[in-house]
Amino acid sequence: MLLPIEVPLLYRLMGQGDATVDWKPFAFGLLVTGFVTVLLRATRVRHTPAGQDDDVSDTAGAPAIPTTSFGILARAGIDPADLLSVRAEDHYCRLAVRGGGTVLVHYRFRDAVGDLADVQGSQVHRGAWVADFAVTGSERTGRRWSLHLADGSRVPVSETSVALCRARGWLERDGLA
């Protein structure tokens, strides 16, 4: 946006005095840059959790309650109690909810898992997070495990997450993993 002023100034620095500076594009560029900055800050304030900047909290000692005021659940408009699973799809996350519906949200999976720290569930694969209540069963094929979810879908379990899933009681104990 500042290119209309930078190019003539560079010409002057290089010794060419015939380059003129037109202040109108420069002023317009500054105006647009300021407007975009204000919009970005207003959007950032809107997505900041309530009370994040407060030093004193009225709920000291109260149990943590999942909030949808920010993060992936707010972006998708989903109540934490309805979330079954989150799966990574390229630069998107597909959120499965009760009733069989899904929502596709442009969001990093790693950030989504961080946002779900207060929701009962666990990451069971590099690109899959599952809510505790959503697991209805499990299946083992060879050395691979998969979880059956309440919506009828299946989620693979990584080898490194088998112990976690077994500790949560999600895996059948038919054999050794």
JSON list of C-alpha atoms in Angstrom, two decimals:
[
{"chain": "A", "resi": 1, "resn": "MET", "atom": "CA", "xyz": [0.00, 0.00, 0.00]},
{"chain": "A", "resi": 2, "resn": "LEU", "atom": "CA", "xyz": [2.93, 2.29, 0.53]},
{"chain": "A", "resi": 3, "resn": "LEU", "atom": "CA", "xyz": [4.43, 1.46, -2.85]},
{"chain": "A", "resi": 4, "resn": "PRO", "atom": "CA", "xyz": [3.33, 4.77, -4.49]},
{"chain": "A", "resi": 5, "resn": "ILE", "atom": "CA", "xyz": [5.62, 6.66, -2.11]},
{"chain": "A", "resi": 6, "resn": "GLU", "atom": "CA", "xyz": [8.45, 4.11, -1.86]},
{"chain": "A", "resi": 7, "resn": "VAL", "atom": "CA", "xyz": [9.23, 3.89, -5.58]},
{"chain": "A", "resi": 8, "resn": "PRO", "atom": "CA", "xyz": [9.68, 7.65, -6.14]},
{"chain": "A", "resi": 9, "resn": "LEU", "atom": "CA", "xyz": [11.78, 7.95, -2.99]},
{"chain": "A", "resi": 10, "resn": "LEU", "atom": "CA", "xyz": [14.03, 5.12, -4.18]},
{"chain": "A", "resi": 11, "resn": "TYR", "atom": "CA", "xyz": [14.43, 6.88, -7.54]},
{"chain": "A", "resi": 12, "resn": "ARG", "atom": "CA", "xyz": [15.51, 10.04, -5.71]},
{"chain": "A", "resi": 13, "resn": "LEU", "atom": "CA", "xyz": [18.00, 8.06, -3.61]},
{"chain": "A", "resi": 14, "resn": "MET", "atom": "CA", "xyz": [19.47, 6.64, -6.83]},
{"chain": "A", "resi": 15, "resn": "GLY", "atom": "CA", "xyz": [19.99, 10.15, -8.19]},
{"chain": "A", "resi": 16, "resn": "GLN", "atom": "CA", "xyz": [17.05, 10.49, -10.55]},
{"chain": "A", "resi": 17, "resn": "GLY", "atom": "CA", "xyz": [15.35, 13.74, -9.66]},
{"chain": "A", "resi": 18, "resn": "ASP", "atom": "CA", "xyz": [12.47, 13.54, -12.14]},
{"chain": "A", "resi": 19, "resn": "ALA", "atom": "CA", "xyz": [10.45, 11.08, -10.02]},
{"chain": "A", "resi": 20, "resn": "THR", "atom": "CA", "xyz": [7.47, 12.77, -8.45]},
{"chain": "A", "resi": 21, "resn": "VAL", "atom": "CA", "xyz": [5.76, 11.85, -5.22]},
{"chain": "A", "resi": 22, "resn": "ASP", "atom": "CA", "xyz": [1.97, 11.78, -5.37]},
{"chain": "A", "resi": 23, "resn": "TRP", "atom": "CA", "xyz": [0.62, 12.09, -1.84]},
{"chain": "A", "resi": 24, "resn": "LYS", "atom": "CA", "xyz": [-2.95, 11.03, -2.66]},
{"chain": "A", "resi": 25, "resn": "PRO", "atom": "CA", "xyz": [-2.20, 7.30, -3.12]},
{"chain": "A", "resi": 26, "resn": "PHE", "atom": "CA", "xyz": [0.01, 7.42, -0.04]},
{"chain": "A", "resi": 27, "resn": "ALA", "atom": "CA", "xyz": [-2.75, 8.97, 2.07]},
{"chain": "A", "resi": 28, "resn": "PHE", "atom": "CA", "xyz": [-5.29, 6.48, 0.69]},
{"chain": "A", "resi": 29, "resn": "GLY", "atom": "CA", "xyz": [-2.95, 3.59, 1.55]},
{"chain": "A", "resi": 30, "resn": "LEU", "atom": "CA", "xyz": [-2.57, 4.84, 5.11]},
{"chain": "A", "resi": 31, "resn": "LEU", "atom": "CA", "xyz": [-6.34, 5.24, 5.44]},
{"chain": "A", "resi": 32, "resn": "VAL", "atom": "CA", "xyz": [-7.03, 1.70, 4.19]},
{"chain": "A", "resi": 33, "resn": "THR", "atom": "CA", "xyz": [-4.28, 0.24, 6.39]},
{"chain": "A", "resi": 34, "resn": "GLY", "atom": "CA", "xyz": [-5.73, 1.98, 9.45]},
{"chain": "A", "resi": 35, "resn": "PHE", "atom": "CA", "xyz": [-9.24, 0.79, 8.64]},
{"chain": "A", "resi": 36, "resn": "VAL", "atom": "CA", "xyz": [-8.11, -2.83, 8.23]},
{"chain": "A", "resi": 37, "resn": "THR", "atom": "CA", "xyz": [-6.14, -2.64, 11.49]},
{"chain": "A", "resi": 38, "resn": "VAL", "atom": "CA", "xyz": [-9.21, -1.39, 13.37]},
{"chain": "A", "resi": 39, "resn": "LEU", "atom": "CA", "xyz": [-11.34, -4.19, 11.89]},
{"chain": "A", "resi": 40, "resn": "LEU", "atom": "CA", "xyz": [-8.80, -6.86, 12.86]},
{"chain": "A", "resi": 41, "resn": "ARG", "atom": "CA", "xyz": [-8.56, -5.57, 16.42]},
{"chain": "A", "resi": 42, "resn": "ALA", "atom": "CA", "xyz": [-12.35, -5.42, 16.76]},
{"chain": "A", "resi": 43, "resn": "THR", "atom": "CA", "xyz": [-12.59, -9.03, 15.54]},
{"chain": "A", "resi": 44, "resn": "ARG", "atom": "CA", "xyz": [-9.87, -10.13, 17.94]},
{"chain": "A", "resi": 45, "resn": "VAL", "atom": "CA", "xyz": [-11.65, -8.46, 20.87]},
{"chain": "A", "resi": 46, "resn": "ARG", "atom": "CA", "xyz": [-14.91, -10.16, 19.92]},
{"chain": "A", "resi": 47, "resn": "HIS", "atom": "CA", "xyz": [-13.24, -13.61, 20.03]},
{"chain": "A", "resi": 48, "resn": "THR", "atom": "CA", "xyz": [-11.41, -13.01, 23.33]},
{"chain": "A", "resi": 49, "resn": "PRO", "atom": "CA", "xyz": [-12.94, -15.02, 26.18]},
{"chain": "A", "resi": 50, "resn": "ALA", "atom": "CA", "xyz": [-14.90, -12.99, 28.69]},
{"chain": "A", "resi": 51, "resn": "GLY", "atom": "CA", "xyz": [-12.90, -12.12, 31.77]},
{"chain": "A", "resi": 52, "resn": "GLN", "atom": "CA", "xyz": [-9.54, -13.06, 30.27]},
{"chain": "A", "resi": 53, "resn": "ASP", "atom": "CA", "xyz": [-8.09, -9.64, 31.02]},
{"chain": "A", "resi": 54, "resn": "ASP", "atom": "CA", "xyz": [-9.54, -9.47, 34.56]},
{"chain": "A", "resi": 55, "resn": "ASP", "atom": "CA", "xyz": [-7.11, -9.97, 37.42]},
{"chain": "A", "resi": 56, "resn": "VAL", "atom": "CA", "xyz": [-9.79, -11.09, 39.90]},
{"chain": "A", "resi": 57, "resn": "SER", "atom": "CA", "xyz": [-12.31, -13.79, 39.09]},
{"chain": "A", "resi": 58, "resn": "ASP", "atom": "CA", "xyz": [-15.67, -14.20, 40.84]},
{"chain": "A", "resi": 59, "resn": "THR", "atom": "CA", "xyz": [-15.58, -17.97, 40.26]},
{"chain": "A", "resi": 60, "resn": "ALA", "atom": "CA", "xyz": [-12.40, -18.73, 42.23]},
{"chain": "A", "resi": 61, "resn": "GLY", "atom": "CA", "xyz": [-12.48, -22.32, 43.42]},
{"chain": "A", "resi": 62, "resn": "ALA", "atom": "CA", "xyz": [-15.41, -23.25, 41.17]},
{"chain": "A", "resi": 63, "resn": "PRO", "atom": "CA", "xyz": [-15.02, -26.23, 38.84]},
{"chain": "A", "resi": 64, "resn": "ALA", "atom": "CA", "xyz": [-14.04, -25.45, 35.27]},
{"chain": "A", "resi": 65, "resn": "ILE", "atom": "CA", "xyz": [-17.04, -25.43, 32.95]},
{"chain": "A", "resi": 66, "resn": "PRO", "atom": "CA", "xyz": [-16.45, -25.76, 29.22]},
{"chain": "A", "resi": 67, "resn": "THR", "atom": "CA", "xyz": [-17.16, -22.50, 27.48]},
{"chain": "A", "resi": 68, "resn": "THR", "atom": "CA", "xyz": [-18.07, -21.83, 23.89]},
{"chain": "A", "resi": 69, "resn": "SER", "atom": "CA", "xyz": [-17.23, -18.12, 23.96]},
{"chain": "A", "resi": 70, "resn": "PHE", "atom": "CA", "xyz": [-14.13, -18.73, 21.84]},
{"chain": "A", "resi": 71, "resn": "GLY", "atom": "CA", "xyz": [-12.32, -21.40, 19.89]},
{"chain": "A", "resi": 72, "resn": "ILE", "atom": "CA", "xyz": [-13.50, -24.05, 17.52]},
{"chain": "A", "resi": 73, "resn": "LEU", "atom": "CA", "xyz": [-16.79, -24.73, 19.30]},
{"chain": "A", "resi": 74, "resn": "ALA", "atom": "CA", "xyz": [-17.77, -21.06, 19.09]},
{"chain": "A", "resi": 75, "resn": "ARG", "atom": "CA", "xyz": [-16.76, -20.89, 15.44]},
{"chain": "A", "resi": 76, "resn": "ALA", "atom": "CA", "xyz": [-18.87, -23.96, 14.66]},
{"chain": "A", "resi": 77, "resn": "GLY", "atom": "CA", "xyz": [-21.73, -22.92, 16.95]},
{"chain": "A", "resi": 78, "resn": "ILE", "atom": "CA", "xyz": [-21.68, -26.27, 18.79]},
{"chain": "A", "resi": 79, "resn": "ASP", "atom": "CA", "xyz": [-22.48, -27.01, 22.44]},
{"chain": "A", "resi": 80, "resn": "PRO", "atom": "CA", "xyz": [-19.69, -29.08, 24.07]},
{"chain": "A", "resi": 81, "resn": "ALA", "atom": "CA", "xyz": [-22.28, -31.61, 25.25]},
{"chain": "A", "resi": 82, "resn": "ASP", "atom": "CA", "xyz": [-23.21, -32.37, 21.61]},
{"chain": "A", "resi": 83, "resn": "LEU", "atom": "CA", "xyz": [-19.68, -32.88, 20.27]},
{"chain": "A", "resi": 84, "resn": "LEU", "atom": "CA", "xyz": [-18.82, -36.50, 19.35]},
{"chain": "A", "resi": 85, "resn": "SER", "atom": "CA", "xyz": [-15.53, -36.18, 17.51]},
{"chain": "A", "resi": 86, "resn": "VAL", "atom": "CA", "xyz": [-13.16, -33.87, 15.68]},
{"chain": "A", "resi": 87, "resn": "ARG", "atom": "CA", "xyz": [-11.20, -35.07, 12.65]},
{"chain": "A", "resi": 88, "resn": "ALA", "atom": "CA", "xyz": [-8.53, -33.28, 10.68]},
{"chain": "A", "resi": 89, "resn": "GLU", "atom": "CA", "xyz": [-9.08, -32.78, 6.96]},
{"chain": "A", "resi": 90, "resn": "ASP", "atom": "CA", "xyz": [-6.20, -30.82, 5.43]},
{"chain": "A", "resi": 91, "resn": "HIS", "atom": "CA", "xyz": [-6.52, -27.29, 6.89]},
{"chain": "A", "resi": 92, "resn": "TYR", "atom": "CA", "xyz": [-10.01, -27.98, 8.19]},
{"chain": "A", "resi": 93, "resn": "CYS", "atom": "CA", "xyz": [-11.59, -29.83, 11.11]},
{"chain": "A", "resi": 94, "resn": "ARG", "atom": "CA", "xyz": [-14.76, -31.87, 10.71]},
{"chain": "A", "resi": 95, "resn": "LEU", "atom": "CA", "xyz": [-16.81, -31.85, 13.90]},
{"chain": "A", "resi": 96, "resn": "ALA", "atom": "CA", "xyz": [-19.35, -34.66, 14.33]},
{"chain": "A", "resi": 97, "resn": "VAL", "atom": "CA", "xyz": [-22.33, -33.88, 16.55]},
{"chain": "A", "resi": 98, "resn": "ARG", "atom": "CA", "xyz": [-25.24, -35.79, 18.05]},
{"chain": "A", "resi": 99, "resn": "GLY", "atom": "CA", "xyz": [-27.91, -36.58, 15.53]},
{"chain": "A", "resi": 100, "resn": "GLY", "atom": "CA", "xyz": [-25.43, -37.53, 12.83]},
{"chain": "A", "resi": 101, "resn": "GLY", "atom": "CA", "xyz": [-24.58, -34.05, 11.54]},
{"chain": "A", "resi": 102, "resn": "THR", "atom": "CA", "xyz": [-21.12, -32.70, 10.81]},
{"chain": "A", "resi": 103, "resn": "VAL", "atom": "CA", "xyz": [-19.66, -29.22, 10.59]},
{"chain": "A", "resi": 104, "resn": "LEU", "atom": "CA", "xyz": [-16.55, -28.37, 8.57]},
{"chain": "A", "resi": 105, "resn": "VAL", "atom": "CA", "xyz": [-14.50, -25.52, 10.09]},
{"chain": "A", "resi": 106, "resn": "HIS", "atom": "CA", "xyz": [-11.33, -23.90, 8.79]},
{"chain": "A", "resi": 107, "resn": "TYR", "atom": "CA", "xyz": [-9.14, -24.49, 11.86]},
{"chain": "A", "resi": 108, "resn": "ARG", "atom": "CA", "xyz": [-5.85, -26.13, 12.80]},
{"chain": "A", "resi": 109, "resn": "PHE", "atom": "CA", "xyz": [-6.35, -29.52, 14.44]},
{"chain": "A", "resi": 110, "resn": "ARG", "atom": "CA", "xyz": [-3.67, -28.85, 17.05]},
{"chain": "A", "resi": 111, "resn": "ASP", "atom": "CA", "xyz": [-5.47, -25.65, 18.11]},
{"chain": "A", "resi": 112, "resn": "ALA", "atom": "CA", "xyz": [-8.81, -27.49, 18.17]},
{"chain": "A", "resi": 113, "resn": "VAL", "atom": "CA", "xyz": [-7.41, -30.12, 20.56]},
{"chain": "A", "resi": 114, "resn": "GLY", "atom": "CA", "xyz": [-6.12, -27.32, 22.78]},
{"chain": "A", "resi": 115, "resn": "ASP", "atom": "CA", "xyz": [-9.55, -25.67, 22.77]},
{"chain": "A", "resi": 116, "resn": "LEU", "atom": "CA", "xyz": [-11.13, -28.96, 23.87]},
{"chain": "A", "resi": 117, "resn": "ALA", "atom": "CA", "xyz": [-8.99, -29.35, 27.00]},
{"chain": "A", "resi": 118, "resn": "ASP", "atom": "CA", "xyz": [-12.04, -28.79, 29.25]},
{"chain": "A", "resi": 119, "resn": "VAL", "atom": "CA", "xyz": [-14.25, -31.24, 27.33]},
{"chain": "A", "resi": 120, "resn": "GLN", "atom": "CA", "xyz": [-14.19, -34.89, 28.42]},
{"chain": "A", "resi": 121, "resn": "GLY", "atom": "CA", "xyz": [-12.41, -36.74, 25.63]},
{"chain": "A", "resi": 122, "resn": "SER", "atom": "CA", "xyz": [-9.03, -37.53, 24.17]},
{"chain": "A", "resi": 123, "resn": "GLN", "atom": "CA", "xyz": [-6.94, -37.40, 21.02]},
{"chain": "A", "resi": 124, "resn": "VAL", "atom": "CA", "xyz": [-6.71, -41.00, 19.80]},
{"chain": "A", "resi": 125, "resn": "HIS", "atom": "CA", "xyz": [-4.92, -40.47, 16.50]},
{"chain": "A", "resi": 126, "resn": "ARG", "atom": "CA", "xyz": [-2.76, -37.87, 14.81]},
{"chain": "A", "resi": 127, "resn": "GLY", "atom": "CA", "xyz": [-5.90, -36.35, 13.29]},
{"chain": "A", "resi": 128, "resn": "ALA", "atom": "CA", "xyz": [-8.76, -37.53, 15.52]},
{"chain": "A", "resi": 129, "resn": "TRP", "atom": "CA", "xyz": [-10.21, -36.47, 18.86]},
{"chain": "A", "resi": 130, "resn": "VAL", "atom": "CA", "xyz": [-13.12, -38.37, 20.48]},
{"chain": "A", "resi": 131, "resn": "ALA", "atom": "CA", "xyz": [-15.51, -37.43, 23.29]},
{"chain": "A", "resi": 132, "resn": "ASP", "atom": "CA", "xyz": [-15.82, -39.91, 26.17]},
{"chain": "A", "resi": 133, "resn": "PHE", "atom": "CA", "xyz": [-19.56, -40.45, 25.84]},
{"chain": "A", "resi": 134, "resn": "ALA", "atom": "CA", "xyz": [-19.34, -40.96, 22.06]},
{"chain": "A", "resi": 135, "resn": "VAL", "atom": "CA", "xyz": [-17.47, -44.28, 22.22]},
{"chain": "A", "resi": 136, "resn": "THR", "atom": "CA", "xyz": [-19.90, -47.21, 21.95]},
{"chain": "A", "resi": 137, "resn": "GLY", "atom": "CA", "xyz": [-17.42, -49.98, 21.21]},
{"chain": "A", "resi": 138, "resn": "SER", "atom": "CA", "xyz": [-14.15, -50.98, 19.63]},
{"chain": "A", "resi": 139, "resn": "GLU", "atom": "CA", "xyz": [-12.83, -53.34, 17.00]},
{"chain": "A", "resi": 140, "resn": "ARG", "atom": "CA", "xyz": [-9.45, -54.90, 16.45]},
{"chain": "A", "resi": 141, "resn": "THR", "atom": "CA", "xyz": [-8.21, -55.95, 13.01]},
{"chain": "A", "resi": 142, "resn": "GLY", "atom": "CA", "xyz": [-4.74, -57.45, 13.24]},
{"chain": "A", "resi": 143, "resn": "ARG", "atom": "CA", "xyz": [-2.72, -54.97, 15.28]},
{"chain": "A", "resi": 144, "resn": "ARG", "atom": "CA", "xyz": [-4.99, -52.03, 14.48]},
{"chain": "A", "resi": 145, "resn": "TRP", "atom": "CA", "xyz": [-7.75, -50.76, 16.75]},
{"chain": "A", "resi": 146, "resn": "SER", "atom": "CA", "xyz": [-10.68, -48.55, 15.84]},
{"chain": "A", "resi": 147, "resn": "LEU", "atom": "CA", "xyz": [-13.40, -47.01, 17.98]},
{"chain": "A", "resi": 148, "resn": "HIS", "atom": "CA", "xyz": [-17.11, -47.17, 17.14]},
{"chain": "A", "resi": 149, "resn": "LEU", "atom": "CA", "xyz": [-18.89, -43.90, 17.82]},
{"chain": "A", "resi": 150, "resn": "ALA", "atom": "CA", "xyz": [-22.50, -43.12, 18.67]},
{"chain": "A", "resi": 151, "resn": "ASP", "atom": "CA", "xyz": [-23.14, -41.73, 15.17]},
{"chain": "A", "resi": 152, "resn": "GLY", "atom": "CA", "xyz": [-22.11, -45.04, 13.54]},
{"chain": "A", "resi": 153, "resn": "SER", "atom": "CA", "xyz": [-18.69, -43.86, 12.37]},
{"chain": "A", "resi": 154, "resn": "ARG", "atom": "CA", "xyz": [-15.33, -45.43, 13.18]},
{"chain": "A", "resi": 155, "resn": "VAL", "atom": "CA", "xyz": [-12.18, -43.67, 14.27]},
{"chain": "A", "resi": 156, "resn": "PRO", "atom": "CA", "xyz": [-8.74, -45.32, 14.01]},
{"chain": "A", "resi": 157, "resn": "VAL", "atom": "CA", "xyz": [-6.58, -45.52, 17.13]},
{"chain": "A", "resi": 158, "resn": "SER", "atom": "CA", "xyz": [-2.86, -44.94, 16.75]},
{"chain": "A", "resi": 159, "resn": "GLU", "atom": "CA", "xyz": [-0.47, -47.44, 18.30]},
{"chain": "A", "resi": 160, "resn": "THR", "atom": "CA", "xyz": [0.75, -44.81, 20.74]},
{"chain": "A", "resi": 161, "resn": "SER", "atom": "CA", "xyz": [-2.83, -44.15, 21.94]},
{"chain": "A", "resi": 162, "resn": "VAL", "atom": "CA", "xyz": [-3.80, -47.78, 22.57]},
{"chain": "A", "resi": 163, "resn": "ALA", "atom": "CA", "xyz": [-2.74, -47.62, 26.23]},
{"chain": "A", "resi": 164, "resn": "LEU", "atom": "CA", "xyz": [-4.68, -44.39, 26.74]},
{"chain": "A", "resi": 165, "resn": "CYS", "atom": "CA", "xyz": [-7.82, -45.88, 25.18]},
{"chain": "A", "resi": 166, "resn": "ARG", "atom": "CA", "xyz": [-7.44, -49.04, 27.23]},
{"chain": "A", "resi": 167, "resn": "ALA", "atom": "CA", "xyz": [-7.06, -46.98, 30.43]},
{"chain": "A", "resi": 168, "resn": "ARG", "atom": "CA", "xyz": [-10.30, -45.15, 29.57]},
{"chain": "A", "resi": 169, "resn": "GLY", "atom": "CA", "xyz": [-12.04, -48.49, 29.12]},
{"chain": "A", "resi": 170, "resn": "TRP", "atom": "CA", "xyz": [-12.71, -48.02, 25.42]},
{"chain": "A", "resi": 171, "resn": "LEU", "atom": "CA", "xyz": [-10.96, -51.16, 24.17]},
{"chain": "A", "resi": 172, "resn": "GLU", "atom": "CA", "xyz": [-12.06, -54.73, 24.59]},
{"chain": "A", "resi": 173, "resn": "ARG", "atom": "CA", "xyz": [-9.56, -56.96, 26.36]},
{"chain": "A", "resi": 174, "resn": "ASP", "atom": "CA", "xyz": [-9.74, -59.87, 23.91]},
{"chain": "A", "resi": 175, "resn": "GLY", "atom": "CA", "xyz": [-6.03, -59.84, 23.21]},
{"chain": "A", "resi": 176, "resn": "LEU", "atom": "CA", "xyz": [-2.79, -57.99, 23.57]},
{"chain": "A", "resi": 177, "resn": "ALA", "atom": "CA", "xyz": [-2.26, -54.84, 21.57]}
]
